[in-house]
JSON list of C-alpha atoms in Angstrom, two decimals:
[
{"chain": "A", "resi": 134, "resn": "MET", "atom": "CA", "xyz": [-0.94, 0.84, 0.75]},
{"chain": "A", "resi": 135, "resn": "LEU", "atom": "CA", "xyz": [-1.51, -2.47, 2.52]},
{"chain": "A", "resi": 136, "resn": "PHE", "atom": "CA", "xyz": [0.49, -1.20, 5.50]},
{"chain": "A", "resi": 137, "resn": "HIS", "atom": "CA", "xyz": [-1.54, 2.00, 5.75]},
{"chain": "A", "resi": 138, "resn": "ALA", "atom": "CA", "xyz": [-4.75, -0.04, 5.40]},
{"chain": "A", "resi": 139, "resn": "GLY", "atom": "CA", "xyz": [-3.74, -1.83, 8.60]},
{"chain": "A", "resi": 140, "resn": "LEU", "atom": "CA", "xyz": [-3.23, -5.36, 7.28]},
{"chain": "A", "resi": 141, "resn": "PRO", "atom": "CA", "xyz": [-1.29, -7.22, 10.00]},
{"chain": "A", "resi": 142, "resn": "TRP", "atom": "CA", "xyz": [1.06, -9.10, 7.67]},
{"chain": "A", "resi": 143, "resn": "PHE", "atom": "CA", "xyz": [2.48, -5.86, 6.29]},
{"chain": "A", "resi": 144, "resn": "HIS", "atom": "CA", "xyz": [3.47, -4.08, 9.53]},
{"chain": "A", "resi": 145, "resn": "GLY", "atom": "CA", "xyz": [6.89, -3.27, 8.01]},
{"chain": "A", "resi": 146, "resn": "GLY", "atom": "CA", "xyz": [5.35, -1.68, 4.95]},
{"chain": "A", "resi": 147, "resn": "PHE", "atom": "CA", "xyz": [6.61, 1.74, 6.00]},
{"chain": "A", "resi": 148, "resn": "VAL", "atom": "CA", "xyz": [9.88, 0.79, 4.24]},
{"chain": "A", "resi": 149, "resn": "GLY", "atom": "CA", "xyz": [8.02, 1.65, 1.04]},
{"chain": "A", "resi": 150, "resn": "VAL", "atom": "CA", "xyz": [9.23, 5.23, 1.45]},
{"chain": "A", "resi": 151, "resn": "ASP", "atom": "CA", "xyz": [12.84, 4.00, 1.68]},
{"chain": "A", "resi": 152, "resn": "ILE", "atom": "CA", "xyz": [12.34, 2.03, -1.54]},
{"chain": "A", "resi": 153, "resn": "PHE", "atom": "CA", "xyz": [10.84, 5.14, -3.12]},
{"chain": "A", "resi": 154, "resn": "PHE", "atom": "CA", "xyz": [13.93, 7.19, -2.25]},
{"chain": "A", "resi": 155, "resn": "VAL", "atom": "CA", "xyz": [16.32, 4.62, -3.77]},
{"chain": "A", "resi": 156, "resn": "ILE", "atom": "CA", "xyz": [14.29, 4.34, -6.98]},
{"chain": "A", "resi": 157, "resn": "SER", "atom": "CA", "xyz": [14.02, 8.12, -7.22]},
{"chain": "A", "resi": 158, "resn": "GLY", "atom": "CA", "xyz": [17.78, 8.57, -6.83]},
{"chain": "A", "resi": 159, "resn": "PHE", "atom": "CA", "xyz": [18.38, 5.91, -9.47]},
{"chain": "A", "resi": 160, "resn": "LEU", "atom": "CA", "xyz": [15.98, 7.36, -12.05]},
{"chain": "A", "resi": 161, "resn": "ILE", "atom": "CA", "xyz": [17.04, 10.98, -11.72]},
{"chain": "A", "resi": 162, "resn": "THR", "atom": "CA", "xyz": [20.75, 10.13, -11.86]},
{"chain": "A", "resi": 163, "resn": "SER", "atom": "CA", "xyz": [20.24, 7.95, -14.93]},
{"chain": "A", "resi": 164, "resn": "ILE", "atom": "CA", "xyz": [18.46, 10.79, -16.71]},
{"chain": "A", "resi": 165, "resn": "LEU", "atom": "CA", "xyz": [20.98, 13.46, -15.70]},
{"chain": "A", "resi": 166, "resn": "MET", "atom": "CA", "xyz": [24.07, 11.43, -16.59]},
{"chain": "A", "resi": 167, "resn": "SER", "atom": "CA", "xyz": [22.67, 10.51, -20.00]},
{"chain": "A", "resi": 168, "resn": "GLU", "atom": "CA", "xyz": [21.87, 14.14, -20.79]},
{"chain": "A", "resi": 169, "resn": "LEU", "atom": "CA", "xyz": [25.24, 15.38, -19.54]},
{"chain": "A", "resi": 170, "resn": "ALA", "atom": "CA", "xyz": [27.10, 12.73, -21.52]},
{"chain": "A", "resi": 171, "resn": "GLU", "atom": "CA", "xyz": [25.22, 13.76, -24.68]},
{"chain": "A", "resi": 172, "resn": "GLY", "atom": "CA", "xyz": [25.77, 17.47, -24.05]},
{"chain": "A", "resi": 173, "resn": "ARG", "atom": "CA", "xyz": [22.08, 18.34, -23.97]},
{"chain": "A", "resi": 174, "resn": "PHE", "atom": "CA", "xyz": [21.50, 18.96, -20.25]},
{"chain": "A", "resi": 175, "resn": "SER", "atom": "CA", "xyz": [19.61, 22.12, -19.28]},
{"chain": "A", "resi": 176, "resn": "LEU", "atom": "CA", "xyz": [18.94, 22.97, -15.65]},
{"chain": "A", "resi": 177, "resn": "VAL", "atom": "CA", "xyz": [15.88, 25.04, -16.60]},
{"chain": "A", "resi": 178, "resn": "ASN", "atom": "CA", "xyz": [14.43, 22.20, -18.66]},
{"chain": "A", "resi": 179, "resn": "PHE", "atom": "CA", "xyz": [15.12, 19.75, -15.85]},
{"chain": "A", "resi": 180, "resn": "TYR", "atom": "CA", "xyz": [13.21, 21.84, -13.29]},
{"chain": "A", "resi": 181, "resn": "GLU", "atom": "CA", "xyz": [10.43, 22.48, -15.80]},
{"chain": "A", "resi": 182, "resn": "ARG", "atom": "CA", "xyz": [9.94, 18.73, -16.37]},
{"chain": "A", "resi": 183, "resn": "ARG", "atom": "CA", "xyz": [9.88, 18.07, -12.63]},
{"chain": "A", "resi": 184, "resn": "ALA", "atom": "CA", "xyz": [7.26, 20.79, -12.12]},
{"chain": "A", "resi": 185, "resn": "ARG", "atom": "CA", "xyz": [5.04, 19.41, -14.89]},
{"chain": "A", "resi": 186, "resn": "ARG", "atom": "CA", "xyz": [5.27, 15.92, -13.43]},
{"chain": "A", "resi": 187, "resn": "ILE", "atom": "CA", "xyz": [4.70, 16.75, -9.75]},
{"chain": "A", "resi": 188, "resn": "LEU", "atom": "CA", "xyz": [2.73, 19.97, -9.35]},
{"chain": "A", "resi": 189, "resn": "PRO", "atom": "CA", "xyz": [-0.59, 19.02, -11.05]},
{"chain": "A", "resi": 190, "resn": "ALA", "atom": "CA", "xyz": [-1.03, 15.90, -8.90]},
{"chain": "A", "resi": 191, "resn": "LEU", "atom": "CA", "xyz": [0.19, 17.70, -5.77]},
{"chain": "A", "resi": 192, "resn": "TYR", "atom": "CA", "xyz": [-2.21, 20.62, -6.17]},
{"chain": "A", "resi": 193, "resn": "LEU", "atom": "CA", "xyz": [-5.06, 18.21, -6.89]},
{"chain": "A", "resi": 194, "resn": "VAL", "atom": "CA", "xyz": [-4.40, 16.40, -3.60]},
{"chain": "A", "resi": 195, "resn": "MET", "atom": "CA", "xyz": [-4.21, 19.71, -1.74]},
{"chain": "A", "resi": 196, "resn": "ALA", "atom": "CA", "xyz": [-7.45, 20.97, -3.31]},
{"chain": "A", "resi": 197, "resn": "ALA", "atom": "CA", "xyz": [-9.25, 17.72, -2.55]},
{"chain": "A", "resi": 198, "resn": "SER", "atom": "CA", "xyz": [-8.10, 17.86, 1.09]},
{"chain": "A", "resi": 199, "resn": "LEU", "atom": "CA", "xyz": [-9.27, 21.42, 1.75]},
{"chain": "A", "resi": 200, "resn": "PRO", "atom": "CA", "xyz": [-13.07, 20.91, 2.04]},
{"chain": "A", "resi": 201, "resn": "PHE", "atom": "CA", "xyz": [-12.70, 17.84, 4.27]},
{"chain": "A", "resi": 202, "resn": "ALA", "atom": "CA", "xyz": [-10.21, 19.65, 6.52]},
{"chain": "A", "resi": 203, "resn": "TRP", "atom": "CA", "xyz": [-12.60, 22.63, 6.75]},
{"chain": "A", "resi": 204, "resn": "ALA", "atom": "CA", "xyz": [-15.51, 20.35, 7.66]},
{"chain": "A", "resi": 205, "resn": "TRP", "atom": "CA", "xyz": [-13.81, 17.96, 10.09]},
{"chain": "A", "resi": 206, "resn": "LEU", "atom": "CA", "xyz": [-10.80, 19.60, 11.76]},
{"chain": "A", "resi": 207, "resn": "MET", "atom": "CA", "xyz": [-10.95, 21.58, 14.98]},
{"chain": "A", "resi": 208, "resn": "PRO", "atom": "CA", "xyz": [-9.52, 25.14, 14.85]},
{"chain": "A", "resi": 209, "resn": "GLY", "atom": "CA", "xyz": [-6.12, 24.14, 16.28]},
{"chain": "A", "resi": 210, "resn": "HIS", "atom": "CA", "xyz": [-5.76, 21.28, 13.81]},
{"chain": "A", "resi": 211, "resn": "MET", "atom": "CA", "xyz": [-6.98, 23.52, 11.01]},
{"chain": "A", "resi": 212, "resn": "LYS", "atom": "CA", "xyz": [-4.25, 26.02, 11.80]},
{"chain": "A", "resi": 213, "resn": "GLN", "atom": "CA", "xyz": [-1.64, 23.26, 11.55]},
{"chain": "A", "resi": 214, "resn": "PHE", "atom": "CA", "xyz": [-3.20, 22.13, 8.28]},
{"chain": "A", "resi": 215, "resn": "ALA", "atom": "CA", "xyz": [-2.93, 25.67, 6.86]},
{"chain": "A", "resi": 216, "resn": "LEU", "atom": "CA", "xyz": [0.76, 25.75, 7.83]},
{"chain": "A", "resi": 217, "resn": "SER", "atom": "CA", "xyz": [1.28, 22.40, 6.12]},
{"chain": "A", "resi": 218, "resn": "VAL", "atom": "CA", "xyz": [-0.39, 23.70, 2.93]},
{"chain": "A", "resi": 219, "resn": "ALA", "atom": "CA", "xyz": [2.06, 26.60, 2.87]},
{"chain": "A", "resi": 220, "resn": "SER", "atom": "CA", "xyz": [5.08, 24.38, 3.56]},
{"chain": "A", "resi": 221, "resn": "VAL", "atom": "CA", "xyz": [4.02, 21.81, 0.96]},
{"chain": "A", "resi": 222, "resn": "SER", "atom": "CA", "xyz": [3.90, 24.58, -1.64]},
{"chain": "A", "resi": 223, "resn": "LEU", "atom": "CA", "xyz": [7.51, 25.44, -0.77]},
{"chain": "A", "resi": 224, "resn": "PHE", "atom": "CA", "xyz": [8.63, 21.76, -0.64]},
{"chain": "A", "resi": 225, "resn": "SER", "atom": "CA", "xyz": [9.56, 22.16, 3.02]},
{"chain": "A", "resi": 226, "resn": "SER", "atom": "CA", "xyz": [6.80, 20.13, 4.67]},
{"chain": "A", "resi": 227, "resn": "ASN", "atom": "CA", "xyz": [9.36, 17.69, 6.06]},
{"chain": "A", "resi": 228, "resn": "ILE", "atom": "CA", "xyz": [10.86, 20.55, 8.07]},
{"chain": "A", "resi": 229, "resn": "GLN", "atom": "CA", "xyz": [7.41, 21.68, 9.19]},
{"chain": "A", "resi": 230, "resn": "PHE", "atom": "CA", "xyz": [6.37, 18.22, 10.38]},
{"chain": "A", "resi": 231, "resn": "TRP", "atom": "CA", "xyz": [9.73, 17.73, 12.11]},
{"chain": "A", "resi": 232, "resn": "ARG", "atom": "CA", "xyz": [9.25, 20.99, 14.01]},
{"chain": "A", "resi": 233, "resn": "GLU", "atom": "CA", "xyz": [5.78, 19.83, 15.08]},
{"chain": "A", "resi": 234, "resn": "SER", "atom": "CA", "xyz": [6.98, 16.41, 16.25]},
{"chain": "A", "resi": 235, "resn": "GLY", "atom": "CA", "xyz": [7.38, 15.57, 19.91]},
{"chain": "A", "resi": 236, "resn": "TYR", "atom": "CA", "xyz": [5.47, 14.49, 23.00]},
{"chain": "A", "resi": 237, "resn": "PHE", "atom": "CA", "xyz": [2.49, 16.77, 22.38]},
{"chain": "A", "resi": 238, "resn": "ASP", "atom": "CA", "xyz": [2.42, 16.24, 18.63]},
{"chain": "A", "resi": 239, "resn": "THR", "atom": "CA", "xyz": [-0.95, 15.97, 16.87]},
{"chain": "A", "resi": 240, "resn": "ALA", "atom": "CA", "xyz": [-1.95, 12.46, 15.83]},
{"chain": "A", "resi": 241, "resn": "ALA", "atom": "CA", "xyz": [-1.19, 11.59, 12.21]},
{"chain": "A", "resi": 242, "resn": "ASP", "atom": "CA", "xyz": [-4.94, 11.17, 11.56]},
{"chain": "A", "resi": 243, "resn": "PHE", "atom": "CA", "xyz": [-5.32, 14.95, 11.84]},
{"chain": "A", "resi": 244, "resn": "LYS", "atom": "CA", "xyz": [-2.55, 15.74, 9.35]},
{"chain": "A", "resi": 245, "resn": "PRO", "atom": "CA", "xyz": [-4.00, 15.13, 5.87]},
{"chain": "A", "resi": 246, "resn": "LEU", "atom": "CA", "xyz": [-0.78, 16.20, 4.12]},
{"chain": "A", "resi": 247, "resn": "LEU", "atom": "CA", "xyz": [1.67, 14.34, 6.37]},
{"chain": "A", "resi": 248, "resn": "HIS", "atom": "CA", "xyz": [2.69, 12.02, 3.53]},
{"chain": "A", "resi": 249, "resn": "THR", "atom": "CA", "xyz": [4.12, 14.96, 1.57]},
{"chain": "A", "resi": 250, "resn": "TRP", "atom": "CA", "xyz": [7.23, 15.02, 3.80]},
{"chain": "A", "resi": 251, "resn": "SER", "atom": "CA", "xyz": [8.87, 12.44, 1.53]},
{"chain": "A", "resi": 252, "resn": "LEU", "atom": "CA", "xyz": [8.11, 14.52, -1.57]},
{"chain": "A", "resi": 253, "resn": "ALA", "atom": "CA", "xyz": [9.79, 17.49, 0.12]},
{"chain": "A", "resi": 254, "resn": "VAL", "atom": "CA", "xyz": [12.93, 15.42, 0.80]},
{"chain": "A", "resi": 255, "resn": "GLU", "atom": "CA", "xyz": [12.97, 14.30, -2.83]},
{"chain": "A", "resi": 256, "resn": "GLU", "atom": "CA", "xyz": [12.56, 17.81, -4.20]},
{"chain": "A", "resi": 257, "resn": "GLN", "atom": "CA", "xyz": [15.28, 19.21, -1.95]},
{"chain": "A", "resi": 258, "resn": "TYR", "atom": "CA", "xyz": [17.57, 16.52, -3.34]},
{"chain": "A", "resi": 259, "resn": "TYR", "atom": "CA", "xyz": [16.52, 17.45, -6.88]},
{"chain": "A", "resi": 260, "resn": "ILE", "atom": "CA", "xyz": [17.52, 21.06, -6.26]},
{"chain": "A", "resi": 261, "resn": "LEU", "atom": "CA", "xyz": [21.01, 20.19, -5.05]},
{"chain": "A", "resi": 262, "resn": "PHE", "atom": "CA", "xyz": [21.96, 17.07, -7.01]},
{"chain": "A", "resi": 263, "resn": "PRO", "atom": "CA", "xyz": [21.86, 18.48, -10.59]},
{"chain": "A", "resi": 264, "resn": "LEU", "atom": "CA", "xyz": [24.02, 21.38, -9.46]},
{"chain": "A", "resi": 265, "resn": "PHE", "atom": "CA", "xyz": [26.53, 18.93, -7.98]},
{"chain": "A", "resi": 266, "resn": "LEU", "atom": "CA", "xyz": [26.71, 16.93, -11.21]},
{"chain": "A", "resi": 267, "resn": "MET", "atom": "CA", "xyz": [27.12, 20.08, -13.30]},
{"chain": "A", "resi": 268, "resn": "LEU", "atom": "CA", "xyz": [30.02, 21.28, -11.15]},
{"chain": "A", "resi": 269, "resn": "THR", "atom": "CA", "xyz": [31.82, 17.92, -10.98]},
{"chain": "A", "resi": 270, "resn": "TRP", "atom": "CA", "xyz": [31.14, 16.48, -14.44]},
{"chain": "A", "resi": 271, "resn": "ARG", "atom": "CA", "xyz": [34.60, 17.39, -15.72]},
{"chain": "A", "resi": 272, "resn": "LEU", "atom": "CA", "xyz": [36.17, 15.26, -12.98]},
{"chain": "A", "resi": 273, "resn": "GLY", "atom": "CA", "xyz": [34.94, 12.11, -14.71]},
{"chain": "A", "resi": 274, "resn": "ARG", "atom": "CA", "xyz": [32.33, 9.55, -13.77]},
{"chain": "A", "resi": 275, "resn": "ARG", "atom": "CA", "xyz": [34.66, 7.43, -11.63]},
{"chain": "A", "resi": 276, "resn": "ARG", "atom": "CA", "xyz": [35.59, 10.34, -9.36]},
{"chain": "A", "resi": 277, "resn": "ILE", "atom": "CA", "xyz": [31.94, 11.41, -9.18]},
{"chain": "A", "resi": 278, "resn": "PHE", "atom": "CA", "xyz": [31.07, 7.86, -8.08]},
{"chain": "A", "resi": 279, "resn": "TRP", "atom": "CA", "xyz": [33.53, 8.00, -5.18]},
{"chain": "A", "resi": 280, "resn": "LEU", "atom": "CA", "xyz": [32.39, 11.49, -4.14]},
{"chain": "A", "resi": 281, "resn": "LEU", "atom": "CA", "xyz": [28.80, 10.22, -4.03]},
{"chain": "A", "resi": 282, "resn": "ALA", "atom": "CA", "xyz": [29.91, 7.12, -2.12]},
{"chain": "A", "resi": 283, "resn": "ALA", "atom": "CA", "xyz": [31.66, 9.32, 0.47]},
{"chain": "A", "resi": 284, "resn": "ALA", "atom": "CA", "xyz": [28.57, 11.50, 0.84]},
{"chain": "A", "resi": 285, "resn": "ALA", "atom": "CA", "xyz": [26.38, 8.40, 1.24]},
{"chain": "A", "resi": 286, "resn": "ALA", "atom": "CA", "xyz": [28.70, 7.02, 3.94]},
{"chain": "A", "resi": 287, "resn": "VAL", "atom": "CA", "xyz": [28.57, 10.30, 5.88]},
{"chain": "A", "resi": 288, "resn": "SER", "atom": "CA", "xyz": [24.78, 10.47, 5.58]},
{"chain": "A", "resi": 289, "resn": "LEU", "atom": "CA", "xyz": [24.39, 6.84, 6.70]},
{"chain": "A", "resi": 290, "resn": "ALA", "atom": "CA", "xyz": [26.65, 7.44, 9.71]},
{"chain": "A", "resi": 291, "resn": "MET", "atom": "CA", "xyz": [24.56, 10.51, 10.63]},
{"chain": "A", "resi": 292, "resn": "ALA", "atom": "CA", "xyz": [21.36, 8.48, 10.28]},
{"chain": "A", "resi": 293, "resn": "GLN", "atom": "CA", "xyz": [22.73, 5.68, 12.45]},
{"chain": "A", "resi": 294, "resn": "TRP", "atom": "CA", "xyz": [23.73, 8.13, 15.18]},
{"chain": "A", "resi": 295, "resn": "GLY", "atom": "CA", "xyz": [20.58, 10.21, 14.81]},
{"chain": "A", "resi": 296, "resn": "SER", "atom": "CA", "xyz": [18.21, 7.24, 15.04]},
{"chain": "A", "resi": 297, "resn": "HIS", "atom": "CA", "xyz": [19.28, 6.86, 18.67]},
{"chain": "A", "resi": 298, "resn": "HIS", "atom": "CA", "xyz": [19.78, 10.52, 19.63]},
{"chain": "A", "resi": 299, "resn": "LYS", "atom": "CA", "xyz": [17.57, 12.63, 17.31]},
{"chain": "A", "resi": 300, "resn": "PRO", "atom": "CA", "xyz": [14.98, 10.20, 15.87]},
{"chain": "A", "resi": 301, "resn": "GLU", "atom": "CA", "xyz": [12.43, 12.79, 14.68]},
{"chain": "A", "resi": 302, "resn": "ALA", "atom": "CA", "xyz": [15.00, 14.88, 12.80]},
{"chain": "A", "resi": 303, "resn": "THR", "atom": "CA", "xyz": [16.62, 11.73, 11.42]},
{"chain": "A", "resi": 304, "resn": "PHE", "atom": "CA", "xyz": [13.27, 10.55, 10.08]},
{"chain": "A", "resi": 305, "resn": "TYR", "atom": "CA", "xyz": [12.27, 13.78, 8.34]},
{"chain": "A", "resi": 306, "resn": "LEU", "atom": "CA", "xyz": [15.37, 15.61, 7.13]},
{"chain": "A", "resi": 307, "resn": "LEU", "atom": "CA", "xyz": [17.43, 15.32, 3.95]},
{"chain": "A", "resi": 308, "resn": "PRO", "atom": "CA", "xyz": [20.93, 14.94, 5.49]},
{"chain": "A", "resi": 309, "resn": "THR", "atom": "CA", "xyz": [19.90, 11.68, 7.19]},
{"chain": "A", "resi": 310, "resn": "ARG", "atom": "CA", "xyz": [17.74, 10.46, 4.30]},
{"chain": "A", "resi": 311, "resn": "GLY", "atom": "CA", "xyz": [20.22, 11.39, 1.59]},
{"chain": "A", "resi": 312, "resn": "TRP", "atom": "CA", "xyz": [22.09, 8.07, 1.75]},
{"chain": "A", "resi": 313, "resn": "GLU", "atom": "CA", "xyz": [19.00, 6.28, 0.44]},
{"chain": "A", "resi": 314, "resn": "LEU", "atom": "CA", "xyz": [18.74, 8.57, -2.58]},
{"chain": "A", "resi": 315, "resn": "LEU", "atom": "CA", "xyz": [22.50, 8.30, -3.04]},
{"chain": "A", "resi": 316, "resn": "ILE", "atom": "CA", "xyz": [22.37, 4.48, -3.09]},
{"chain": "A", "resi": 317, "resn": "GLY", "atom": "CA", "xyz": [20.07, 4.80, -6.10]},
{"chain": "A", "resi": 318, "resn": "SER", "atom": "CA", "xyz": [22.45, 7.33, -7.62]},
{"chain": "A", "resi": 319, "resn": "LEU", "atom": "CA", "xyz": [25.42, 4.99, -7.09]},
{"chain": "A", "resi": 320, "resn": "ALA", "atom": "CA", "xyz": [23.55, 2.16, -8.78]},
{"chain": "A", "resi": 321, "resn": "ALA", "atom": "CA", "xyz": [22.85, 4.44, -11.76]},
{"chain": "A", "resi": 322, "resn": "CYS", "atom": "CA", "xyz": [26.53, 5.48, -11.91]},
{"chain": "A", "resi": 323, "resn": "HIS", "atom": "CA", "xyz": [27.60, 1.83, -11.83]},
{"chain": "A", "resi": 324, "resn": "LEU", "atom": "CA", "xyz": [25.30, 0.85, -14.69]},
{"chain": "A", "resi": 325, "resn": "HIS", "atom": "CA", "xyz": [26.35, 3.91, -16.69]},
{"chain": "A", "resi": 326, "resn": "GLU", "atom": "CA", "xyz": [30.01, 2.91, -16.23]},
{"chain": "A", "resi": 327, "resn": "ARG", "atom": "CA", "xyz": [29.27, -0.68, -17.23]},
{"chain": "A", "resi": 328, "resn": "HIS", "atom": "CA", "xyz": [27.68, 0.32, -20.53]},
{"chain": "A", "resi": 329, "resn": "GLY", "atom": "CA", "xyz": [29.38, -1.63, -23.33]},
{"chain": "A", "resi": 330, "resn": "GLN", "atom": "CA", "xyz": [31.15, -4.04, -20.96]},
{"chain": "A", "resi": 331, "resn": "PRO", "atom": "CA", "xyz": [30.66, -7.85, -20.94]},
{"chain": "A", "resi": 332, "resn": "ASP", "atom": "CA", "xyz": [27.19, -9.09, -20.06]},
{"chain": "A", "resi": 333, "resn": "ARG", "atom": "CA", "xyz": [26.63, -10.34, -16.49]},
{"chain": "A", "resi": 334, "resn": "ARG", "atom": "CA", "xyz": [22.93, -11.07, -16.82]},
{"chain": "A", "resi": 335, "resn": "ALA", "atom": "CA", "xyz": [22.90, -14.22, -14.63]},
{"chain": "A", "resi": 336, "resn": "PHE", "atom": "CA", "xyz": [24.68, -12.43, -11.75]},
{"chain": "A", "resi": 337, "resn": "ASP", "atom": "CA", "xyz": [22.40, -9.41, -12.11]},
{"chain": "A", "resi": 338, "resn": "GLN", "atom": "CA", "xyz": [19.28, -11.58, -11.94]},
{"chain": "A", "resi": 339, "resn": "TRP", "atom": "CA", "xyz": [20.43, -13.38, -8.80]},
{"chain": "A", "resi": 340, "resn": "ALA", "atom": "CA", "xyz": [21.43, -10.09, -7.18]},
{"chain": "A", "resi": 341, "resn": "SER", "atom": "CA", "xyz": [18.00, -8.67, -8.04]},
{"chain": "A", "resi": 342, "resn": "LEU", "atom": "CA", "xyz": [16.26, -11.68, -6.47]},
{"chain": "A", "resi": 343, "resn": "LEU", "atom": "CA", "xyz": [18.37, -11.27, -3.32]},
{"chain": "A", "resi": 344, "resn": "GLY", "atom": "CA", "xyz": [17.42, -7.59, -3.16]},
{"chain": "A", "resi": 345, "resn": "LEU", "atom": "CA", "xyz": [13.72, -8.42, -3.60]},
{"chain": "A", "resi": 346, "resn": "ALA", "atom": "CA", "xyz": [13.95, -11.06, -0.85]},
{"chain": "A", "resi": 347, "resn": "LEU", "atom": "CA", "xyz": [15.49, -8.53, 1.54]},
{"chain": "A", "resi": 348, "resn": "ILE", "atom": "CA", "xyz": [12.74, -6.00, 0.75]},
{"chain": "A", "resi": 349, "resn": "LEU", "atom": "CA", "xyz": [10.00, -8.60, 1.35]},
{"chain": "A", "resi": 350, "resn": "TYR", "atom": "CA", "xyz": [11.70, -9.64, 4.60]},
{"chain": "A", "resi": 351, "resn": "SER", "atom": "CA", "xyz": [11.65, -6.01, 5.76]},
{"chain": "A", "resi": 352, "resn": "ILE", "atom": "CA", "xyz": [7.97, -5.58, 4.90]},
{"chain": "A", "resi": 353, "resn": "LEU", "atom": "CA", "xyz": [6.86, -8.78, 6.60]},
{"chain": "A", "resi": 354, "resn": "VAL", "atom": "CA", "xyz": [9.16, -8.87, 9.65]},
{"chain": "A", "resi": 355, "resn": "PHE", "atom": "CA", "xyz": [9.92, -5.26, 10.66]},
{"chain": "A", "resi": 356, "resn": "ASP", "atom": "CA", "xyz": [7.64, -3.49, 13.13]},
{"chain": "A", "resi": 357, "resn": "SER", "atom": "CA", "xyz": [7.29, 0.08, 14.35]}
]
């Protein structure tokens, strides 16, 4: 919020979306693994809970944006806004905004729903990830961990290459953002595996402080 408000000290605050992806991957994996381990996982119930959590707030934002877009946007920008409303409803706005990106792209100020690209990435992950866990659960948590680690490594390599060769696609699309969600998933798998093992609270606290320091460094030092 401070970054988007234009405060000069927080010019790296755009990493907030990266933090959001890691936390999201961690939370959803923790929930899914607990339910699968207890034998009470239901794909329908999972999607129903996600819809109840996300859709009311999303539709409120869309409804609140409509009158201001109608009053303030020029016809060309209004057409783009209507396309974004449709793509947001289908959780594909990241693809829509990627397709619009480029030299003649409209300024972000004229895209009221631009921030929904990250929600689309998250929801695409939520469609695929539960299915993956359901299909691989019998392999055991250790093998699942290494499969996720391999997928994260491939995604990170794609992101590293794409940041130099295809920066717009790398920014918006799931294959090159997936490693961030998967890091959260790997952390959840690790903690799930450690359940009942000896306490390492002091190490965990120092590791957490190191992680927080790295996040603050990114926010304060990174630039566009």
